[in-house]
């Protein structure tokens, strides 16, 4: 499974961005999908998670009510709608997918990340 994130960019504080992450390869083996973010010099941190059906989501406390995760399985894509952005949301955003291939061990696939920069 390969993941390609997009949609990042430079935005003013209070603005919004919609991040996308498209999966390719053995996409039928993907279950939960996630967004993480990383600020230079800090550890990667969890942002949001969504189940395969989209019926179960979870968020980091710092983004609850501000970000919304969703997915379109027909397009093999997960989204992160980011609203009311603040300078402290500046980071590289990564998507990840929990993959369970038939006959093999489960693993987490990672995309390359997309930069989000929020100016004050």
PDB file of C-alpha atoms in Angstrom:
ATOM      1  CA  UNK A   1       0.000   0.000   0.000  1.00  0.00           C
ATOM      2  CA  UNK A   2       1.295   3.443  -0.947  1.00  0.00           C
ATOM      3  CA  UNK A   3      -0.062   6.712   0.438  1.00  0.00           C
ATOM      4  CA  UNK A   4       0.218  10.164  -1.099  1.00  0.00           C
ATOM      5  CA  UNK A   5      -0.784  13.189   0.958  1.00  0.00           C
ATOM      6  CA  UNK A   6      -1.630  16.546  -0.584  1.00  0.00           C
ATOM      7  CA  UNK A   7      -3.456  19.780   0.142  1.00  0.00           C
ATOM      8  CA  UNK A   8      -0.983  21.471   2.429  1.00  0.00           C
ATOM      9  CA  UNK A   9       0.162  25.017   1.961  1.00  0.00           C
ATOM     10  CA  UNK A  10       0.532  28.461   3.488  1.00  0.00           C
ATOM     11  CA  UNK A  11      -2.574  29.931   5.097  1.00  0.00           C
ATOM     12  CA  UNK A  12      -3.296  32.837   7.409  1.00  0.00           C
ATOM     13  CA  UNK A  13      -4.449  32.226  10.957  1.00  0.00           C
ATOM     14  CA  UNK A  14      -8.165  31.514  10.997  1.00  0.00           C
ATOM     15  CA  UNK A  15      -8.084  29.960   7.565  1.00  0.00           C
ATOM     16  CA  UNK A  16      -8.839  26.418   6.451  1.00  0.00           C
ATOM     17  CA  UNK A  17      -7.206  23.678   4.438  1.00  0.00           C
ATOM     18  CA  UNK A  18      -8.474  20.298   3.299  1.00  0.00           C
ATOM     19  CA  UNK A  19      -5.790  17.662   3.308  1.00  0.00           C
ATOM     20  CA  UNK A  20      -6.191  14.546   1.196  1.00  0.00           C
ATOM     21  CA  UNK A  21      -4.414  11.223   1.260  1.00  0.00           C
ATOM     22  CA  UNK A  22      -4.855   8.834  -1.628  1.00  0.00           C
ATOM     23  CA  UNK A  23      -4.037   5.162  -1.221  1.00  0.00           C
ATOM     24  CA  UNK A  24      -2.911   2.843  -3.990  1.00  0.00           C
ATOM     25  CA  UNK A  25      -1.865  -0.766  -4.218  1.00  0.00           C
ATOM     26  CA  UNK A  26      -3.664  -3.412  -2.156  1.00  0.00           C
ATOM     27  CA  UNK A  27      -6.244  -0.958  -0.871  1.00  0.00           C
ATOM     28  CA  UNK A  28      -8.735  -3.711  -0.038  1.00  0.00           C
ATOM     29  CA  UNK A  29      -6.529  -4.608   2.913  1.00  0.00           C
ATOM     30  CA  UNK A  30      -6.720  -1.143   4.498  1.00  0.00           C
ATOM     31  CA  UNK A  31      -8.716  -0.724   7.675  1.00  0.00           C
ATOM     32  CA  UNK A  32      -8.330   2.255  10.029  1.00  0.00           C
ATOM     33  CA  UNK A  33      -6.675   5.367   8.661  1.00  0.00           C
ATOM     34  CA  UNK A  34      -4.983   8.161  10.565  1.00  0.00           C
ATOM     35  CA  UNK A  35      -3.489  11.608  10.406  1.00  0.00           C
ATOM     36  CA  UNK A  36      -0.410  12.549  12.410  1.00  0.00           C
ATOM     37  CA  UNK A  37       1.680  15.712  12.433  1.00  0.00           C
ATOM     38  CA  UNK A  38       5.234  16.586  13.287  1.00  0.00           C
ATOM     39  CA  UNK A  39       6.873  19.867  14.184  1.00  0.00           C
ATOM     40  CA  UNK A  40      10.630  20.048  13.589  1.00  0.00           C
ATOM     41  CA  UNK A  41      12.487  18.929  16.674  1.00  0.00           C
ATOM     42  CA  UNK A  42       9.431  17.260  18.184  1.00  0.00           C
ATOM     43  CA  UNK A  43       7.988  13.778  18.046  1.00  0.00           C
ATOM     44  CA  UNK A  44       5.249  12.905  15.606  1.00  0.00           C
ATOM     45  CA  UNK A  45       1.868  13.266  17.293  1.00  0.00           C
ATOM     46  CA  UNK A  46      -1.525  11.729  16.668  1.00  0.00           C
ATOM     47  CA  UNK A  47      -4.165  13.995  15.167  1.00  0.00           C
ATOM     48  CA  UNK A  48      -7.167  11.900  14.099  1.00  0.00           C
ATOM     49  CA  UNK A  49      -8.308   8.368  13.279  1.00  0.00           C
ATOM     50  CA  UNK A  50     -11.195   6.910  11.310  1.00  0.00           C
ATOM     51  CA  UNK A  51     -12.470   3.351  11.024  1.00  0.00           C
ATOM     52  CA  UNK A  52     -13.024   1.594   7.693  1.00  0.00           C
ATOM     53  CA  UNK A  53     -16.743   2.348   7.661  1.00  0.00           C
ATOM     54  CA  UNK A  54     -16.231   5.910   8.843  1.00  0.00           C
ATOM     55  CA  UNK A  55     -18.552   5.226  11.747  1.00  0.00           C
ATOM     56  CA  UNK A  56     -15.886   5.617  14.394  1.00  0.00           C
ATOM     57  CA  UNK A  57     -13.562   8.581  14.668  1.00  0.00           C
ATOM     58  CA  UNK A  58     -11.235   9.896  17.338  1.00  0.00           C
ATOM     59  CA  UNK A  59      -9.243  13.090  17.699  1.00  0.00           C
ATOM     60  CA  UNK A  60      -6.409  14.534  19.707  1.00  0.00           C
ATOM     61  CA  UNK A  61      -7.753  16.870  22.377  1.00  0.00           C
ATOM     62  CA  UNK A  62      -5.872  19.754  20.772  1.00  0.00           C
ATOM     63  CA  UNK A  63      -7.887  19.531  17.527  1.00  0.00           C
ATOM     64  CA  UNK A  64     -11.340  18.421  18.694  1.00  0.00           C
ATOM     65  CA  UNK A  65     -13.999  20.631  17.201  1.00  0.00           C
ATOM     66  CA  UNK A  66     -11.437  22.181  14.847  1.00  0.00           C
ATOM     67  CA  UNK A  67     -10.466  19.312  12.527  1.00  0.00           C
ATOM     68  CA  UNK A  68     -12.687  16.690  10.889  1.00  0.00           C
ATOM     69  CA  UNK A  69     -11.504  13.391   9.442  1.00  0.00           C
ATOM     70  CA  UNK A  70     -13.487  11.588   6.755  1.00  0.00           C
ATOM     71  CA  UNK A  71     -12.902   8.999   4.047  1.00  0.00           C
ATOM     72  CA  UNK A  72     -14.235   7.926   0.687  1.00  0.00           C
ATOM     73  CA  UNK A  73     -13.519   4.234   0.225  1.00  0.00           C
ATOM     74  CA  UNK A  74     -14.640   4.333  -3.405  1.00  0.00           C
ATOM     75  CA  UNK A  75     -11.769   6.752  -4.027  1.00  0.00           C
ATOM     76  CA  UNK A  76      -9.402   5.128  -1.514  1.00  0.00           C
ATOM     77  CA  UNK A  77      -8.923   8.547   0.014  1.00  0.00           C
ATOM     78  CA  UNK A  78      -8.955   9.949   3.534  1.00  0.00           C
ATOM     79  CA  UNK A  79      -9.417  13.644   4.224  1.00  0.00           C
ATOM     80  CA  UNK A  80      -8.628  16.026   7.044  1.00  0.00           C
ATOM     81  CA  UNK A  81     -10.625  19.243   7.065  1.00  0.00           C
ATOM     82  CA  UNK A  82      -8.708  21.758   9.140  1.00  0.00           C
ATOM     83  CA  UNK A  83     -10.534  24.907  10.238  1.00  0.00           C
ATOM     84  CA  UNK A  84      -9.695  27.956  12.349  1.00  0.00           C
ATOM     85  CA  UNK A  85      -6.016  27.228  11.871  1.00  0.00           C
ATOM     86  CA  UNK A  86      -3.530  28.641  14.352  1.00  0.00           C
ATOM     87  CA  UNK A  87       0.228  29.146  14.028  1.00  0.00           C
ATOM     88  CA  UNK A  88       0.739  26.225  16.415  1.00  0.00           C
ATOM     89  CA  UNK A  89      -0.920  23.955  13.842  1.00  0.00           C
ATOM     90  CA  UNK A  90       2.102  24.488  11.594  1.00  0.00           C
ATOM     91  CA  UNK A  91       3.626  21.067  10.948  1.00  0.00           C
ATOM     92  CA  UNK A  92       4.161  18.357   8.394  1.00  0.00           C
ATOM     93  CA  UNK A  93       0.987  16.304   8.277  1.00  0.00           C
ATOM     94  CA  UNK A  94       1.266  12.582   7.587  1.00  0.00           C
ATOM     95  CA  UNK A  95      -1.403  10.058   6.770  1.00  0.00           C
ATOM     96  CA  UNK A  96      -1.158   6.439   7.798  1.00  0.00           C
ATOM     97  CA  UNK A  97      -3.129   3.295   7.097  1.00  0.00           C
ATOM     98  CA  UNK A  98      -3.463   0.106   9.098  1.00  0.00           C
ATOM     99  CA  UNK A  99      -3.011  -2.704   6.601  1.00  0.00           C
ATOM    100  CA  UNK A 100      -3.906  -6.344   7.130  1.00  0.00           C
ATOM    101  CA  UNK A 101      -2.877  -8.343   4.073  1.00  0.00           C
ATOM    102  CA  UNK A 102      -4.253 -11.866   3.692  1.00  0.00           C
ATOM    103  CA  UNK A 103      -1.731 -14.370   4.939  1.00  0.00           C
ATOM    104  CA  UNK A 104       0.635 -11.746   6.270  1.00  0.00           C
ATOM    105  CA  UNK A 105       1.205  -9.659   9.382  1.00  0.00           C
ATOM    106  CA  UNK A 106      -0.573  -6.357   9.897  1.00  0.00           C
ATOM    107  CA  UNK A 107       1.461  -3.207   9.540  1.00  0.00           C
ATOM    108  CA  UNK A 108       1.058   0.550   9.351  1.00  0.00           C
ATOM    109  CA  UNK A 109       1.818   2.235   6.033  1.00  0.00           C
ATOM    110  CA  UNK A 110       2.925   5.880   6.003  1.00  0.00           C
ATOM    111  CA  UNK A 111       2.705   8.606   3.416  1.00  0.00           C
ATOM    112  CA  UNK A 112       5.410  11.242   2.841  1.00  0.00           C
ATOM    113  CA  UNK A 113       3.600  14.137   4.438  1.00  0.00           C
ATOM    114  CA  UNK A 114       2.354  17.523   3.385  1.00  0.00           C
ATOM    115  CA  UNK A 115       3.512  20.813   4.906  1.00  0.00           C
ATOM    116  CA  UNK A 116       0.965  23.084   6.560  1.00  0.00           C
ATOM    117  CA  UNK A 117       2.194  26.549   7.495  1.00  0.00           C
ATOM    118  CA  UNK A 118      -0.073  28.968   9.349  1.00  0.00           C
ATOM    119  CA  UNK A 119       1.024  32.594   9.475  1.00  0.00           C
ATOM    120  CA  UNK A 120      -0.064  34.926  12.259  1.00  0.00           C
TER     121      UNK A 120
END
